[in-house]
Amino acid sequence: MSTKSANLYARIEPDVKEQAESILSALGIPASNAINMFYKQIILQRGLPFEVKIPSAKPVDMSALSEEEMNAELEKGYADMVAGRTKPAKQVFADIRKDYKR
């Protein structure tokens, strides 16, 4: 194993840093080790180790909706349920795993 002597300086959003470090702490992984793992995956994959693309549909930011807009979104969901446009949770999680290759 080579000596860790190179430094990396990056400016990131404080909230992103805090949330990520909280998760890493719960996993028992120091941030520097996570960054080292990320760089090693870039080398192994010869690119980013995840797909980078623009989502086809923008998620709805529920916190930014007015009461009327929130009610409209809830009505859409209810209409989908009544029309049978739903999936069992097991299928949804299988689709997520497939999409994110987990």
Backbone as XML, in Angstrom:
<?xml version="1.0"?>
<chain id="A" units="angstrom">
  <residue number="1" name="MET">
    <atom name="N" x="0.853" y="-1.178" z="0.000"/>
    <atom name="CA" x="0.000" y="0.000" z="0.000"/>
    <atom name="C" x="0.893" y="1.233" z="0.000"/>
  </residue>
  <residue number="2" name="SER">
    <atom name="N" x="0.570" y="2.181" z="-0.839"/>
    <atom name="CA" x="1.396" y="3.384" z="-0.933"/>
    <atom name="C" x="1.065" y="4.364" z="0.188"/>
  </residue>
  <residue number="3" name="THR">
    <atom name="N" x="2.027" y="5.233" z="0.443"/>
    <atom name="CA" x="1.872" y="6.243" z="1.480"/>
    <atom name="C" x="0.905" y="7.316" z="1.021"/>
  </residue>
  <residue number="4" name="LYS">
    <atom name="N" x="0.012" y="7.700" z="1.910"/>
    <atom name="CA" x="-0.944" y="8.758" z="1.590"/>
    <atom name="C" x="-0.297" y="10.096" z="1.912"/>
  </residue>
  <residue number="5" name="SER">
    <atom name="N" x="0.152" y="10.779" z="0.845"/>
    <atom name="CA" x="0.832" y="12.049" z="1.076"/>
    <atom name="C" x="0.301" y="13.190" z="0.207"/>
  </residue>
  <residue number="6" name="ALA">
    <atom name="N" x="-0.607" y="12.899" z="-0.721"/>
    <atom name="CA" x="-1.162" y="13.949" z="-1.579"/>
    <atom name="C" x="-2.375" y="14.576" z="-0.898"/>
  </residue>
  <residue number="7" name="ASN">
    <atom name="N" x="-2.525" y="15.861" z="-1.087"/>
    <atom name="CA" x="-3.666" y="16.570" z="-0.513"/>
    <atom name="C" x="-4.669" y="16.916" z="-1.594"/>
  </residue>
  <residue number="8" name="LEU">
    <atom name="N" x="-5.926" y="16.969" z="-1.203"/>
    <atom name="CA" x="-7.010" y="17.352" z="-2.102"/>
    <atom name="C" x="-7.814" y="18.432" z="-1.406"/>
  </residue>
  <residue number="9" name="TYR">
    <atom name="N" x="-8.011" y="19.521" z="-2.073"/>
    <atom name="CA" x="-8.824" y="20.611" z="-1.523"/>
    <atom name="C" x="-10.024" y="20.808" z="-2.437"/>
  </residue>
  <residue number="10" name="ALA">
    <atom name="N" x="-11.191" y="20.754" z="-1.861"/>
    <atom name="CA" x="-12.419" y="20.920" z="-2.655"/>
    <atom name="C" x="-13.396" y="21.779" z="-1.870"/>
  </residue>
  <residue number="11" name="ARG">
    <atom name="N" x="-14.095" y="22.630" z="-2.571"/>
    <atom name="CA" x="-15.114" y="23.463" z="-1.946"/>
    <atom name="C" x="-16.468" y="22.853" z="-2.278"/>
  </residue>
  <residue number="12" name="ILE">
    <atom name="N" x="-17.218" y="22.508" z="-1.228"/>
    <atom name="CA" x="-18.542" y="21.939" z="-1.431"/>
    <atom name="C" x="-19.536" y="22.648" z="-0.525"/>
  </residue>
  <residue number="13" name="GLU">
    <atom name="N" x="-20.795" y="22.446" z="-0.805"/>
    <atom name="CA" x="-21.841" y="23.072" z="0.000"/>
    <atom name="C" x="-21.787" y="22.516" z="1.425"/>
  </residue>
  <residue number="14" name="PRO">
    <atom name="N" x="-21.842" y="23.395" z="2.436"/>
    <atom name="CA" x="-21.755" y="22.931" z="3.826"/>
    <atom name="C" x="-22.802" y="21.884" z="4.185"/>
  </residue>
  <residue number="15" name="ASP">
    <atom name="N" x="-24.032" y="22.036" z="3.694"/>
    <atom name="CA" x="-25.090" y="21.087" z="4.021"/>
    <atom name="C" x="-24.800" y="19.710" z="3.415"/>
  </residue>
  <residue number="16" name="VAL">
    <atom name="N" x="-24.268" y="19.689" z="2.200"/>
    <atom name="CA" x="-23.915" y="18.431" z="1.547"/>
    <atom name="C" x="-22.813" y="17.742" z="2.345"/>
  </residue>
  <residue number="17" name="LYS">
    <atom name="N" x="-21.804" y="18.509" z="2.736"/>
    <atom name="CA" x="-20.687" y="17.968" z="3.528"/>
    <atom name="C" x="-21.190" y="17.383" z="4.843"/>
  </residue>
  <residue number="18" name="GLU">
    <atom name="N" x="-22.037" y="18.121" z="5.521"/>
    <atom name="CA" x="-22.555" y="17.684" z="6.824"/>
    <atom name="C" x="-23.364" y="16.392" z="6.693"/>
  </residue>
  <residue number="19" name="GLN">
    <atom name="N" x="-24.256" y="16.348" z="5.708"/>
    <atom name="CA" x="-25.094" y="15.155" z="5.530"/>
    <atom name="C" x="-24.251" y="13.938" z="5.158"/>
  </residue>
  <residue number="20" name="ALA">
    <atom name="N" x="-23.318" y="14.130" z="4.228"/>
    <atom name="CA" x="-22.479" y="13.011" z="3.797"/>
    <atom name="C" x="-21.594" y="12.510" z="4.938"/>
  </residue>
  <residue number="21" name="GLU">
    <atom name="N" x="-20.997" y="13.429" z="5.685"/>
    <atom name="CA" x="-20.121" y="13.018" z="6.783"/>
    <atom name="C" x="-20.904" y="12.343" z="7.897"/>
  </residue>
  <residue number="22" name="SER">
    <atom name="N" x="-22.148" y="12.730" z="8.091"/>
    <atom name="CA" x="-22.993" y="12.072" z="9.082"/>
    <atom name="C" x="-23.232" y="10.615" z="8.695"/>
  </residue>
  <residue number="23" name="ILE">
    <atom name="N" x="-23.518" y="10.388" z="7.424"/>
    <atom name="CA" x="-23.738" y="9.025" z="6.933"/>
    <atom name="C" x="-22.445" y="8.219" z="7.009"/>
  </residue>
  <residue number="24" name="LEU">
    <atom name="N" x="-21.340" y="8.813" z="6.572"/>
    <atom name="CA" x="-20.058" y="8.122" z="6.635"/>
    <atom name="C" x="-19.684" y="7.774" z="8.069"/>
  </residue>
  <residue number="25" name="SER">
    <atom name="N" x="-19.961" y="8.676" z="8.989"/>
    <atom name="CA" x="-19.677" y="8.426" z="10.403"/>
    <atom name="C" x="-20.472" y="7.226" z="10.909"/>
  </residue>
  <residue number="26" name="ALA">
    <atom name="N" x="-21.739" y="7.163" z="10.536"/>
    <atom name="CA" x="-22.577" y="6.038" z="10.945"/>
    <atom name="C" x="-22.046" y="4.721" z="10.381"/>
  </residue>
  <residue number="27" name="LEU">
    <atom name="N" x="-21.414" y="4.805" z="9.204"/>
    <atom name="CA" x="-20.830" y="3.618" z="8.577"/>
    <atom name="C" x="-19.428" y="3.317" z="9.105"/>
  </residue>
  <residue number="28" name="GLY">
    <atom name="N" x="-18.865" y="4.256" z="9.867"/>
    <atom name="CA" x="-17.520" y="4.075" z="10.399"/>
    <atom name="C" x="-16.433" y="4.311" z="9.362"/>
  </residue>
  <residue number="29" name="ILE">
    <atom name="N" x="-16.736" y="5.144" z="8.359"/>
    <atom name="CA" x="-15.781" y="5.416" z="7.284"/>
    <atom name="C" x="-15.362" y="6.879" z="7.337"/>
  </residue>
  <residue number="30" name="PRO">
    <atom name="N" x="-14.085" y="7.171" z="7.573"/>
    <atom name="CA" x="-13.618" y="8.561" z="7.533"/>
    <atom name="C" x="-13.808" y="9.145" z="6.132"/>
  </residue>
  <residue number="31" name="ALA">
    <atom name="N" x="-14.085" y="10.427" z="6.057"/>
    <atom name="CA" x="-14.315" y="11.089" z="4.773"/>
    <atom name="C" x="-13.125" y="10.891" z="3.836"/>
  </residue>
  <residue number="32" name="SER">
    <atom name="N" x="-11.912" y="10.969" z="4.351"/>
    <atom name="CA" x="-10.734" y="10.804" z="3.487"/>
    <atom name="C" x="-10.703" y="9.406" z="2.865"/>
  </residue>
  <residue number="33" name="ASN">
    <atom name="N" x="-11.119" y="8.384" z="3.609"/>
    <atom name="CA" x="-11.174" y="7.027" z="3.050"/>
    <atom name="C" x="-12.248" y="6.934" z="1.971"/>
  </residue>
  <residue number="34" name="ALA">
    <atom name="N" x="-13.393" y="7.581" z="2.197"/>
    <atom name="CA" x="-14.470" y="7.558" z="1.202"/>
    <atom name="C" x="-14.019" y="8.232" z="-0.092"/>
  </residue>
  <residue number="35" name="ILE">
    <atom name="N" x="-13.317" y="9.335" z="0.034"/>
    <atom name="CA" x="-12.814" y="10.040" z="-1.153"/>
    <atom name="C" x="-11.788" y="9.171" z="-1.866"/>
  </residue>
  <residue number="36" name="ASN">
    <atom name="N" x="-10.919" y="8.513" z="-1.125"/>
    <atom name="CA" x="-9.925" y="7.618" z="-1.716"/>
    <atom name="C" x="-10.628" y="6.473" z="-2.458"/>
  </residue>
  <residue number="37" name="MET">
    <atom name="N" x="-11.693" y="5.901" z="-1.853"/>
    <atom name="CA" x="-12.451" y="4.833" z="-2.512"/>
    <atom name="C" x="-13.098" y="5.351" z="-3.801"/>
  </residue>
  <residue number="38" name="PHE">
    <atom name="N" x="-13.635" y="6.567" z="-3.745"/>
    <atom name="CA" x="-14.258" y="7.177" z="-4.921"/>
    <atom name="C" x="-13.231" y="7.310" z="-6.048"/>
  </residue>
  <residue number="39" name="TYR">
    <atom name="N" x="-12.056" y="7.821" z="-5.744"/>
    <atom name="CA" x="-11.011" y="7.975" z="-6.755"/>
    <atom name="C" x="-10.577" y="6.623" z="-7.325"/>
  </residue>
  <residue number="40" name="LYS">
    <atom name="N" x="-10.472" y="5.607" z="-6.466"/>
    <atom name="CA" x="-10.091" y="4.277" z="-6.953"/>
    <atom name="C" x="-11.157" y="3.720" z="-7.887"/>
  </residue>
  <residue number="41" name="GLN">
    <atom name="N" x="-12.430" y="3.979" z="-7.589"/>
    <atom name="CA" x="-13.505" y="3.528" z="-8.467"/>
    <atom name="C" x="-13.462" y="4.269" z="-9.810"/>
  </residue>
  <residue number="42" name="ILE">
    <atom name="N" x="-13.109" y="5.542" z="-9.782"/>
    <atom name="CA" x="-12.953" y="6.293" z="-11.041"/>
    <atom name="C" x="-11.890" y="5.622" z="-11.908"/>
  </residue>
  <residue number="43" name="ILE">
    <atom name="N" x="-10.788" y="5.225" z="-11.291"/>
    <atom name="CA" x="-9.704" y="4.557" z="-12.016"/>
    <atom name="C" x="-10.188" y="3.212" z="-12.556"/>
  </residue>
  <residue number="44" name="LEU">
    <atom name="N" x="-10.836" y="2.400" z="-11.707"/>
    <atom name="CA" x="-11.304" y="1.079" z="-12.128"/>
    <atom name="C" x="-12.349" y="1.159" z="-13.241"/>
  </residue>
  <residue number="45" name="GLN">
    <atom name="N" x="-13.253" y="2.116" z="-13.133"/>
    <atom name="CA" x="-14.337" y="2.256" z="-14.106"/>
    <atom name="C" x="-13.925" y="3.076" z="-15.331"/>
  </residue>
  <residue number="46" name="ARG">
    <atom name="N" x="-12.777" y="3.724" z="-15.214"/>
    <atom name="CA" x="-12.294" y="4.636" z="-16.259"/>
    <atom name="C" x="-13.308" y="5.742" z="-16.524"/>
  </residue>
  <residue number="47" name="GLY">
    <atom name="N" x="-13.882" y="6.239" z="-15.453"/>
    <atom name="CA" x="-14.894" y="7.291" z="-15.497"/>
    <atom name="C" x="-15.617" y="7.327" z="-14.162"/>
  </residue>
  <residue number="48" name="LEU">
    <atom name="N" x="-16.649" y="8.108" z="-14.090"/>
    <atom name="CA" x="-17.421" y="8.167" z="-12.849"/>
    <atom name="C" x="-18.070" y="6.809" z="-12.576"/>
  </residue>
  <residue number="49" name="PRO">
    <atom name="N" x="-18.085" y="6.372" z="-11.321"/>
    <atom name="CA" x="-18.620" y="5.051" z="-11.004"/>
    <atom name="C" x="-20.147" y="5.024" z="-10.878"/>
  </residue>
  <residue number="50" name="PHE">
    <atom name="N" x="-20.801" y="5.979" z="-11.494"/>
    <atom name="CA" x="-22.262" y="6.027" z="-11.512"/>
    <atom name="C" x="-22.676" y="6.805" z="-12.744"/>
  </residue>
  <residue number="51" name="GLU">
    <atom name="N" x="-23.910" y="6.606" z="-13.141"/>
    <atom name="CA" x="-24.422" y="7.269" z="-14.336"/>
    <atom name="C" x="-24.747" y="8.724" z="-14.020"/>
  </residue>
  <residue number="52" name="VAL">
    <atom name="N" x="-24.341" y="9.619" z="-14.913"/>
    <atom name="CA" x="-24.639" y="11.037" z="-14.760"/>
    <atom name="C" x="-25.536" y="11.429" z="-15.925"/>
  </residue>
  <residue number="53" name="LYS">
    <atom name="N" x="-26.767" y="11.772" z="-15.600"/>
    <atom name="CA" x="-27.694" y="12.166" z="-16.658"/>
    <atom name="C" x="-28.743" y="13.115" z="-16.095"/>
  </residue>
  <residue number="54" name="ILE">
    <atom name="N" x="-29.386" y="13.805" z="-16.979"/>
    <atom name="CA" x="-30.465" y="14.702" z="-16.586"/>
    <atom name="C" x="-31.721" y="13.852" z="-16.444"/>
  </residue>
  <residue number="55" name="PRO">
    <atom name="N" x="-32.419" y="13.929" z="-15.297"/>
    <atom name="CA" x="-33.631" y="13.130" z="-15.121"/>
    <atom name="C" x="-34.674" y="13.477" z="-16.175"/>
  </residue>
  <residue number="56" name="SER">
    <atom name="N" x="-35.426" y="12.464" z="-16.604"/>
    <atom name="CA" x="-36.446" y="12.704" z="-17.623"/>
    <atom name="C" x="-37.621" y="13.496" z="-17.055"/>
  </residue>
  <residue number="57" name="ALA">
    <atom name="N" x="-37.883" y="13.350" z="-15.779"/>
    <atom name="CA" x="-38.965" y="14.100" z="-15.141"/>
    <atom name="C" x="-38.421" y="14.734" z="-13.866"/>
  </residue>
  <residue number="58" name="LYS">
    <atom name="N" x="-38.699" y="15.990" z="-13.704"/>
    <atom name="CA" x="-38.220" y="16.695" z="-12.521"/>
    <atom name="C" x="-39.093" y="16.324" z="-11.317"/>
  </residue>
  <residue number="59" name="PRO">
    <atom name="N" x="-38.486" y="15.890" z="-10.216"/>
    <atom name="CA" x="-39.280" y="15.565" z="-9.027"/>
    <atom name="C" x="-39.986" y="16.812" z="-8.496"/>
  </residue>
  <residue number="60" name="VAL">
    <atom name="N" x="-41.133" y="16.601" z="-7.896"/>
    <atom name="CA" x="-41.899" y="17.714" z="-7.340"/>
    <atom name="C" x="-41.329" y="18.051" z="-5.966"/>
  </residue>
  <residue number="61" name="ASP">
    <atom name="N" x="-40.990" y="19.318" z="-5.755"/>
    <atom name="CA" x="-40.521" y="19.792" z="-4.444"/>
    <atom name="C" x="-41.760" y="20.131" z="-3.623"/>
  </residue>
  <residue number="62" name="MET">
    <atom name="N" x="-42.191" y="19.171" z="-2.814"/>
    <atom name="CA" x="-43.437" y="19.329" z="-2.068"/>
    <atom name="C" x="-43.386" y="20.523" z="-1.103"/>
  </residue>
  <residue number="63" name="SER">
    <atom name="N" x="-42.207" y="20.865" z="-0.617"/>
    <atom name="CA" x="-42.096" y="21.971" z="0.340"/>
    <atom name="C" x="-42.359" y="23.324" z="-0.311"/>
  </residue>
  <residue number="64" name="ALA">
    <atom name="N" x="-42.251" y="23.372" z="-1.647"/>
    <atom name="CA" x="-42.434" y="24.645" z="-2.345"/>
    <atom name="C" x="-43.862" y="24.836" z="-2.870"/>
  </residue>
  <residue number="65" name="LEU">
    <atom name="N" x="-44.727" y="23.845" z="-2.651"/>
    <atom name="CA" x="-46.088" y="23.918" z="-3.181"/>
    <atom name="C" x="-47.021" y="24.699" z="-2.253"/>
  </residue>
  <residue number="66" name="SER">
    <atom name="N" x="-47.950" y="25.383" z="-2.879"/>
    <atom name="CA" x="-49.011" y="26.032" z="-2.104"/>
    <atom name="C" x="-49.993" y="24.941" z="-1.670"/>
  </residue>
  <residue number="67" name="GLU">
    <atom name="N" x="-50.927" y="25.287" z="-0.823"/>
    <atom name="CA" x="-51.923" y="24.304" z="-0.370"/>
    <atom name="C" x="-52.726" y="23.768" z="-1.556"/>
  </residue>
  <residue number="68" name="GLU">
    <atom name="N" x="-53.080" y="24.655" z="-2.484"/>
    <atom name="CA" x="-53.850" y="24.228" z="-3.657"/>
    <atom name="C" x="-53.041" y="23.285" z="-4.537"/>
  </residue>
  <residue number="69" name="GLU">
    <atom name="N" x="-51.756" y="23.612" z="-4.737"/>
    <atom name="CA" x="-50.895" y="22.763" z="-5.560"/>
    <atom name="C" x="-50.686" y="21.396" z="-4.892"/>
  </residue>
  <residue number="70" name="MET">
    <atom name="N" x="-50.529" y="21.409" z="-3.569"/>
    <atom name="CA" x="-50.363" y="20.161" z="-2.820"/>
    <atom name="C" x="-51.612" y="19.296" z="-2.965"/>
  </residue>
  <residue number="71" name="ASN">
    <atom name="N" x="-52.775" y="19.909" z="-2.839"/>
    <atom name="CA" x="-54.027" y="19.167" z="-2.991"/>
    <atom name="C" x="-54.145" y="18.586" z="-4.398"/>
  </residue>
  <residue number="72" name="ALA">
    <atom name="N" x="-53.729" y="19.345" z="-5.405"/>
    <atom name="CA" x="-53.774" y="18.854" z="-6.784"/>
    <atom name="C" x="-52.872" y="17.633" z="-6.956"/>
  </residue>
  <residue number="73" name="GLU">
    <atom name="N" x="-51.671" y="17.668" z="-6.359"/>
    <atom name="CA" x="-50.758" y="16.523" z="-6.437"/>
    <atom name="C" x="-51.357" y="15.309" z="-5.737"/>
  </residue>
  <residue number="74" name="LEU">
    <atom name="N" x="-51.977" y="15.535" z="-4.581"/>
    <atom name="CA" x="-52.619" y="14.432" z="-3.859"/>
    <atom name="C" x="-53.770" y="13.847" z="-4.672"/>
  </residue>
  <residue number="75" name="GLU">
    <atom name="N" x="-54.514" y="14.703" z="-5.335"/>
    <atom name="CA" x="-55.619" y="14.244" z="-6.188"/>
    <atom name="C" x="-55.099" y="13.396" z="-7.343"/>
  </residue>
  <residue number="76" name="LYS">
    <atom name="N" x="-53.965" y="13.797" z="-7.932"/>
    <atom name="CA" x="-53.372" y="13.005" z="-9.009"/>
    <atom name="C" x="-53.023" y="11.602" z="-8.505"/>
  </residue>
  <residue number="77" name="GLY">
    <atom name="N" x="-52.406" y="11.551" z="-7.331"/>
    <atom name="CA" x="-52.045" y="10.262" z="-6.748"/>
    <atom name="C" x="-53.262" y="9.407" z="-6.462"/>
  </residue>
  <residue number="78" name="TYR">
    <atom name="N" x="-54.303" y="10.030" z="-5.955"/>
    <atom name="CA" x="-55.538" y="9.301" z="-5.659"/>
    <atom name="C" x="-56.168" y="8.789" z="-6.953"/>
  </residue>
  <residue number="79" name="ALA">
    <atom name="N" x="-56.173" y="9.624" z="-7.993"/>
    <atom name="CA" x="-56.731" y="9.216" z="-9.282"/>
    <atom name="C" x="-55.954" y="8.031" z="-9.852"/>
  </residue>
  <residue number="80" name="ASP">
    <atom name="N" x="-54.629" y="8.048" z="-9.726"/>
    <atom name="CA" x="-53.819" y="6.925" z="-10.179"/>
    <atom name="C" x="-54.192" y="5.655" z="-9.428"/>
  </residue>
  <residue number="81" name="MET">
    <atom name="N" x="-54.385" y="5.777" z="-8.124"/>
    <atom name="CA" x="-54.734" y="4.623" z="-7.306"/>
    <atom name="C" x="-56.088" y="4.053" z="-7.739"/>
  </residue>
  <residue number="82" name="VAL">
    <atom name="N" x="-57.078" y="4.919" z="-7.901"/>
    <atom name="CA" x="-58.414" y="4.484" z="-8.301"/>
    <atom name="C" x="-58.387" y="3.830" z="-9.683"/>
  </residue>
  <residue number="83" name="ALA">
    <atom name="N" x="-57.567" y="4.363" z="-10.590"/>
    <atom name="CA" x="-57.482" y="3.836" z="-11.960"/>
    <atom name="C" x="-56.596" y="2.594" z="-12.055"/>
  </residue>
  <residue number="84" name="GLY">
    <atom name="N" x="-56.003" y="2.203" z="-10.940"/>
    <atom name="CA" x="-55.160" y="1.006" z="-10.953"/>
    <atom name="C" x="-53.766" y="1.236" z="-11.485"/>
  </residue>
  <residue number="85" name="ARG">
    <atom name="N" x="-53.343" y="2.481" z="-11.572"/>
    <atom name="CA" x="-51.990" y="2.786" z="-12.055"/>
    <atom name="C" x="-51.015" y="2.799" z="-10.874"/>
  </residue>
  <residue number="86" name="THR">
    <atom name="N" x="-50.894" y="1.646" z="-10.242"/>
    <atom name="CA" x="-50.006" y="1.509" z="-9.093"/>
    <atom name="C" x="-49.174" y="0.241" z="-9.259"/>
  </residue>
  <residue number="87" name="LYS">
    <atom name="N" x="-48.139" y="0.124" z="-8.432"/>
    <atom name="CA" x="-47.310" y="-1.068" z="-8.402"/>
    <atom name="C" x="-47.172" y="-1.498" z="-6.953"/>
  </residue>
  <residue number="88" name="PRO">
    <atom name="N" x="-47.042" y="-2.778" z="-6.719"/>
    <atom name="CA" x="-46.755" y="-3.230" z="-5.350"/>
    <atom name="C" x="-45.377" y="-2.704" z="-4.918"/>
  </residue>
  <residue number="89" name="ALA">
    <atom name="N" x="-45.232" y="-2.425" z="-3.632"/>
    <atom name="CA" x="-43.966" y="-1.894" z="-3.110"/>
    <atom name="C" x="-42.793" y="-2.798" z="-3.478"/>
  </residue>
  <residue number="90" name="LYS">
    <atom name="N" x="-43.003" y="-4.107" z="-3.444"/>
    <atom name="CA" x="-41.939" y="-5.055" z="-3.772"/>
    <atom name="C" x="-41.424" y="-4.809" z="-5.202"/>
  </residue>
  <residue number="91" name="GLN">
    <atom name="N" x="-42.347" y="-4.542" z="-6.127"/>
    <atom name="CA" x="-41.970" y="-4.274" z="-7.507"/>
    <atom name="C" x="-41.227" y="-2.943" z="-7.635"/>
  </residue>
  <residue number="92" name="VAL">
    <atom name="N" x="-41.682" y="-1.934" z="-6.890"/>
    <atom name="CA" x="-41.030" y="-0.621" z="-6.930"/>
    <atom name="C" x="-39.577" y="-0.746" z="-6.475"/>
  </residue>
  <residue number="93" name="PHE">
    <atom name="N" x="-39.353" y="-1.461" z="-5.360"/>
    <atom name="CA" x="-37.993" y="-1.615" z="-4.861"/>
    <atom name="C" x="-37.140" y="-2.439" z="-5.827"/>
  </residue>
  <residue number="94" name="ALA">
    <atom name="N" x="-37.723" y="-3.442" z="-6.476"/>
    <atom name="CA" x="-36.979" y="-4.219" z="-7.469"/>
    <atom name="C" x="-36.577" y="-3.327" z="-8.639"/>
  </residue>
  <residue number="95" name="ASP">
    <atom name="N" x="-37.484" y="-2.450" z="-9.069"/>
    <atom name="CA" x="-37.171" y="-1.520" z="-10.160"/>
    <atom name="C" x="-36.051" y="-0.561" z="-9.767"/>
  </residue>
  <residue number="96" name="ILE">
    <atom name="N" x="-36.094" y="-0.076" z="-8.529"/>
    <atom name="CA" x="-35.053" y="0.837" z="-8.048"/>
    <atom name="C" x="-33.707" y="0.115" z="-8.051"/>
  </residue>
  <residue number="97" name="ARG">
    <atom name="N" x="-33.686" y="-1.113" z="-7.518"/>
    <atom name="CA" x="-32.434" y="-1.881" z="-7.505"/>
    <atom name="C" x="-31.905" y="-2.083" z="-8.923"/>
  </residue>
  <residue number="98" name="LYS">
    <atom name="N" x="-32.823" y="-2.392" z="-9.848"/>
    <atom name="CA" x="-32.431" y="-2.596" z="-11.244"/>
    <atom name="C" x="-31.870" y="-1.312" z="-11.832"/>
  </residue>
  <residue number="99" name="ASP">
    <atom name="N" x="-32.565" y="-0.202" z="-11.615"/>
    <atom name="CA" x="-32.127" y="1.084" z="-12.165"/>
    <atom name="C" x="-30.778" y="1.518" z="-11.611"/>
  </residue>
  <residue number="100" name="TYR">
    <atom name="N" x="-30.532" y="1.197" z="-10.337"/>
    <atom name="CA" x="-29.281" y="1.625" z="-9.704"/>
    <atom name="C" x="-28.305" y="0.471" z="-9.543"/>
  </residue>
  <residue number="101" name="LYS">
    <atom name="N" x="-28.600" y="-0.639" z="-10.201"/>
    <atom name="CA" x="-27.715" y="-1.822" z="-10.240"/>
    <atom name="C" x="-27.252" y="-2.249" z="-8.864"/>
  </residue>
  <residue number="102" name="ARG">
    <atom name="N" x="-28.214" y="-2.411" z="-7.955"/>
    <atom name="CA" x="-27.886" y="-2.876" z="-6.595"/>
    <atom name="C" x="-28.560" y="-4.173" z="-6.322"/>
  </residue>
</chain>
